[in-house]
Amino acid sequence: MEIEAEANPMDKYLRADRIPHIWCPGCGLGIVLNAFLHAIDELKIDMDELAIVSGIGCTGRIAGYINCDSYHTTHGRAIPFATGLRLANPEMKVVVISGDGDLFAIGGNHFIHAARRNIDITVIGVNNYNYGMTGGQLGPTTPLGARTTTSPYGNVEHPFNLCHVAHASGAVYVARWTVLHAVRLKNSIKEAMNKNGFSFIEVIAACPTTYGRRNKMPTGLDEMKYYREHSIIRHGIDPSQANIEIGKDIIVGKFIDIEKPTYSDAFEELKKRVKK
Amino acid sequence: MKKIRFWSGDIAAAEGAIAAGCRFFAGYPITPASDIAEHMALRLPQENGIFIQMEDELASMAAILGASWGGAKVMTATSGPGFSLMQENIGLGAITETPCVVADVQRAGPSTGMPTLVGQGDVMQSRWGSHGDYETIVISPSSPQESFDLIIRAFNLAELYRVPVIFLMDECVAHMSERVVVPPKEKIEVVERLKPSMPPEQYMPFKPLNNIAPMAIAGMGYKIHVTGLTHNEKGYPQTTSTEVQEWMIRHICDKIRKNERKIRDIEEYEMDDAEIAVVSFGIAGRSAKAAVKIARKHGIKAGLIRLKTIWPFPEEYFENAADNIKKFIVAEINYGQVKLEVERSIHGKASVELLPKFGGAVHTPMEIYNKIKEAKNGN
Ligand SMILES: Cc1ncc(C[n+]2csc(CCOP(=O)(O)OP(=O)(O)O)c2C)c(N)n1
Ligand code: SF4
Ligand SMILES: [Mg+2]
């Protein structure tokens, strides 16, 4: 018997000819994609004016599934690529979606400087506590003590608190959610995309295949249960108070929402002042 | 009306870039290329362009690729250490067929080397610096005038072939100031990239039409996917198809290789009856020319082959030249790079000798002349 699948209302935003996607069962990335598509749907974004830029990794594959101008760049370089694109083409809404390793290890320098300059882009950083694509190595967000393929005896490095990094670097909007908070995540994406300036959302996402399995959460559901038991919402908290540690509460919420001139605003002003 | 200017090579390159339509520059300071960035910071806002100083050369290269997809004519400028950092994204530019110009003002290397002194050691890197099979076009000016004229050509070729073009300068050319004749605007030929005009459902972003695919920039409504993964004509990743890999590599290489003759730009001096040819480029090319003049005064049949385009290497040109030349002397400020290419191209028809300089100084005309004299005397 053939079962006809009902069209999902979000299908229109996807490149149908690129499905099935590459992600594992239980992976959090589908929820991130879904929340993003709902956000652009509710914002009524003109898909001709949206550009998605990503680096390399499981998360980096999101760009290729969304039916808009999409750029899958090199590992770590999504943000500077997006910076060039946004400055050269100010009509475009530019969103970077990439992984924790991509954005904060190999690309960490670009993140802090784009935030400092207040480049008008939204960055969605998917934190799955490890390098999913390459088989589950230690990353800059791997919690102390966690086991990965390159920390087989437990991680001895202190992880980054991504929201603290974003805040300290100058981001005008900073929020953190887990993939359990799909609707709040969607609302945050809408807010971030409406911000003028560098907005950042950290999404804590399940990676059962390469992270969960080695850390007593072998399925996506286990990770979701962990988020439900451990996450607490604290809007407006100083992000420096929101470190992530194994077994402790994960503080989520909207932490920062401020206004300041963007790089483009300032550069346009400068151009006006410059007389030939 | 034409204008006469007194410019350094760096300033001339920056002005030439602007004349070619460059409106986006991203860079990171490094001697001897910083003057280009500084001049762009001054001039681009006047031309409604954008200058941004990035946090490093990795970012600079990524930013110009993004801006090129945003629709701008783009450039960065650096020197050896920064050029090394740019290589991964030069590869991204090659595989995604992104027009851009990268000025590499060579100083003596490797590593930090001699930051303020001349070198020409990046010849091979400018062609082979990124991993995998690809082609670039590499142009080398010998003077501020050529820095102006040839960078315009660099932009035109980048747009025409959708390829990163390396503008391979050297410290001497960059820092020397000379008279530069700036032609009137209407006399400057400027090439614009081909953009698609067909309906989106018919457009294949990486399907060549007459060698090159039209390029849809962001926001045109084509909703394209651009990836550094091996991709098909549609731009979709095909990471396990050896057929697609072969098709793509052939395309990004052959679009340049098959047009080598059109891209080729060589200055020949006294080559008609020459038996000894000095091969050189950049600042060394000027000493080589002076040496040939001295040789001719002494009745030696010497000539000069000065490469203004180094890559794609003019193999066919050298193979033909070798029919009449007994000896090629390759004068370059490195320990033998163009020399290897000359040797490879002539299939043993003549002898090839390297006259190296190791960086920090330019050959004197007499050094080159002495080599010519030795060759004449059969040493
Ligand atoms: C320069 C470079 N170094 C290493 C790699 C290999 N690599 C691919 S993805 C990746 C890590 C991805 O981790 P993350 O950004 O967290 O993304 P995830 O897969 O977890 O979503 C690495 C190291 C690469 N592609 N390029
Ligand atoms: S490895 Fe992890 S992040 Fe990658 S697709 Fe699988 S579950 Fe998702
Ligand atoms: Mg990760």
JSON list of N, CA and C and ligand atoms in Angstrom, two decimals, chain A residues 22-29 58-59 128 130 132-133 206-211, ligand 2:
[
{"chain": "A", "resi": 22, "resn": "ILE", "atom": "N", "xyz": [21.26, 14.46, 5.42]},
{"chain": "A", "resi": 22, "resn": "ILE", "atom": "CA", "xyz": [22.32, 13.53, 5.85]},
{"chain": "A", "resi": 22, "resn": "ILE", "atom": "C", "xyz": [22.29, 13.21, 7.33]},
{"chain": "A", "resi": 23, "resn": "TRP", "atom": "N", "xyz": [21.40, 13.86, 8.10]},
{"chain": "A", "resi": 23, "resn": "TRP", "atom": "CA", "xyz": [21.53, 13.77, 9.56]},
{"chain": "A", "resi": 23, "resn": "TRP", "atom": "C", "xyz": [21.04, 12.44, 10.13]},
{"chain": "A", "resi": 24, "resn": "CYS", "atom": "N", "xyz": [21.56, 12.11, 11.29]},
{"chain": "A", "resi": 24, "resn": "CYS", "atom": "CA", "xyz": [21.24, 10.85, 11.96]},
{"chain": "A", "resi": 24, "resn": "CYS", "atom": "C", "xyz": [19.85, 10.93, 12.60]},
{"chain": "A", "resi": 25, "resn": "PRO", "atom": "N", "xyz": [19.25, 9.77, 12.85]},
{"chain": "A", "resi": 25, "resn": "PRO", "atom": "CA", "xyz": [18.02, 9.77, 13.64]},
{"chain": "A", "resi": 25, "resn": "PRO", "atom": "C", "xyz": [18.30, 10.33, 15.03]},
{"chain": "A", "resi": 26, "resn": "GLY", "atom": "N", "xyz": [17.40, 11.17, 15.51]},
{"chain": "A", "resi": 26, "resn": "GLY", "atom": "CA", "xyz": [17.57, 11.72, 16.86]},
{"chain": "A", "resi": 26, "resn": "GLY", "atom": "C", "xyz": [18.44, 12.96, 16.91]},
{"chain": "A", "resi": 27, "resn": "CYS", "atom": "N", "xyz": [18.98, 13.36, 15.78]},
{"chain": "A", "resi": 27, "resn": "CYS", "atom": "CA", "xyz": [19.84, 14.56, 15.73]},
{"chain": "A", "resi": 27, "resn": "CYS", "atom": "C", "xyz": [18.99, 15.81, 15.97]},
{"chain": "A", "resi": 28, "resn": "GLY", "atom": "N", "xyz": [19.55, 16.78, 16.67]},
{"chain": "A", "resi": 28, "resn": "GLY", "atom": "CA", "xyz": [18.81, 18.00, 16.96]},
{"chain": "A", "resi": 28, "resn": "GLY", "atom": "C", "xyz": [18.73, 18.97, 15.79]},
{"chain": "A", "resi": 29, "resn": "LEU", "atom": "N", "xyz": [19.48, 18.72, 14.76]},
{"chain": "A", "resi": 29, "resn": "LEU", "atom": "CA", "xyz": [19.56, 19.71, 13.68]},
{"chain": "A", "resi": 29, "resn": "LEU", "atom": "C", "xyz": [18.24, 19.91, 12.94]},
{"chain": "A", "resi": 58, "resn": "CYS", "atom": "N", "xyz": [28.20, 19.06, 10.43]},
{"chain": "A", "resi": 58, "resn": "CYS", "atom": "CA", "xyz": [26.82, 18.59, 10.25]},
{"chain": "A", "resi": 58, "resn": "CYS", "atom": "C", "xyz": [25.90, 19.81, 10.18]},
{"chain": "A", "resi": 59, "resn": "THR", "atom": "N", "xyz": [26.12, 20.75, 11.10]},
{"chain": "A", "resi": 59, "resn": "THR", "atom": "CA", "xyz": [25.29, 21.96, 11.11]},
{"chain": "A", "resi": 59, "resn": "THR", "atom": "C", "xyz": [25.45, 22.73, 9.81]},
{"chain": "A", "resi": 128, "resn": "ASN", "atom": "N", "xyz": [26.49, 21.25, 19.93]},
{"chain": "A", "resi": 128, "resn": "ASN", "atom": "CA", "xyz": [26.23, 19.84, 20.26]},
{"chain": "A", "resi": 128, "resn": "ASN", "atom": "C", "xyz": [27.39, 19.26, 21.05]},
{"chain": "A", "resi": 130, "resn": "ASN", "atom": "N", "xyz": [30.37, 18.89, 20.60]},
{"chain": "A", "resi": 130, "resn": "ASN", "atom": "CA", "xyz": [31.45, 18.11, 19.96]},
{"chain": "A", "resi": 130, "resn": "ASN", "atom": "C", "xyz": [31.50, 18.36, 18.47]},
{"chain": "A", "resi": 132, "resn": "GLY", "atom": "N", "xyz": [30.61, 16.86, 15.42]},
{"chain": "A", "resi": 132, "resn": "GLY", "atom": "CA", "xyz": [29.79, 15.75, 14.94]},
{"chain": "A", "resi": 132, "resn": "GLY", "atom": "C", "xyz": [30.30, 15.17, 13.64]},
{"chain": "A", "resi": 133, "resn": "MET", "atom": "N", "xyz": [30.51, 16.04, 12.69]},
{"chain": "A", "resi": 133, "resn": "MET", "atom": "CA", "xyz": [30.84, 15.61, 11.33]},
{"chain": "A", "resi": 133, "resn": "MET", "atom": "C", "xyz": [32.06, 14.71, 11.24]},
{"chain": "A", "resi": 206, "resn": "ALA", "atom": "N", "xyz": [20.95, 18.00, 20.42]},
{"chain": "A", "resi": 206, "resn": "ALA", "atom": "CA", "xyz": [21.33, 16.60, 20.63]},
{"chain": "A", "resi": 206, "resn": "ALA", "atom": "C", "xyz": [22.18, 16.10, 19.47]},
{"chain": "A", "resi": 207, "resn": "CYS", "atom": "N", "xyz": [23.22, 15.38, 19.83]},
{"chain": "A", "resi": 207, "resn": "CYS", "atom": "CA", "xyz": [24.03, 14.66, 18.85]},
{"chain": "A", "resi": 207, "resn": "CYS", "atom": "C", "xyz": [24.24, 13.26, 19.42]},
{"chain": "A", "resi": 208, "resn": "PRO", "atom": "N", "xyz": [23.19, 12.43, 19.32]},
{"chain": "A", "resi": 208, "resn": "PRO", "atom": "CA", "xyz": [23.30, 11.12, 19.97]},
{"chain": "A", "resi": 208, "resn": "PRO", "atom": "C", "xyz": [24.43, 10.27, 19.40]},
{"chain": "A", "resi": 209, "resn": "THR", "atom": "N", "xyz": [24.66, 10.40, 18.12]},
{"chain": "A", "resi": 209, "resn": "THR", "atom": "CA", "xyz": [25.59, 9.49, 17.45]},
{"chain": "A", "resi": 209, "resn": "THR", "atom": "C", "xyz": [27.02, 9.63, 17.93]},
{"chain": "A", "resi": 210, "resn": "THR", "atom": "N", "xyz": [27.50, 10.85, 17.99]},
{"chain": "A", "resi": 210, "resn": "THR", "atom": "CA", "xyz": [28.91, 10.98, 18.34]},
{"chain": "A", "resi": 210, "resn": "THR", "atom": "C", "xyz": [29.15, 11.55, 19.74]},
{"chain": "A", "resi": 211, "resn": "TYR", "atom": "N", "xyz": [28.14, 12.22, 20.30]},
{"chain": "A", "resi": 211, "resn": "TYR", "atom": "CA", "xyz": [28.34, 12.75, 21.66]},
{"chain": "A", "resi": 211, "resn": "TYR", "atom": "C", "xyz": [27.54, 11.96, 22.70]},
{"chain": "C", "resi": 2, "resn": "SF4", "atom": "S1", "xyz": [26.79, 13.18, 13.98]},
{"chain": "C", "resi": 2, "resn": "SF4", "atom": "FE1", "xyz": [25.59, 14.23, 15.52]},
{"chain": "C", "resi": 2, "resn": "SF4", "atom": "S2", "xyz": [25.31, 16.32, 14.70]},
{"chain": "C", "resi": 2, "resn": "SF4", "atom": "FE2", "xyz": [25.95, 15.00, 13.00]},
{"chain": "C", "resi": 2, "resn": "SF4", "atom": "S3", "xyz": [24.05, 14.35, 12.05]},
{"chain": "C", "resi": 2, "resn": "SF4", "atom": "FE3", "xyz": [24.64, 12.74, 13.50]},
{"chain": "C", "resi": 2, "resn": "SF4", "atom": "S4", "xyz": [23.59, 13.29, 15.39]},
{"chain": "C", "resi": 2, "resn": "SF4", "atom": "FE4", "xyz": [23.53, 15.09, 14.08]}
]
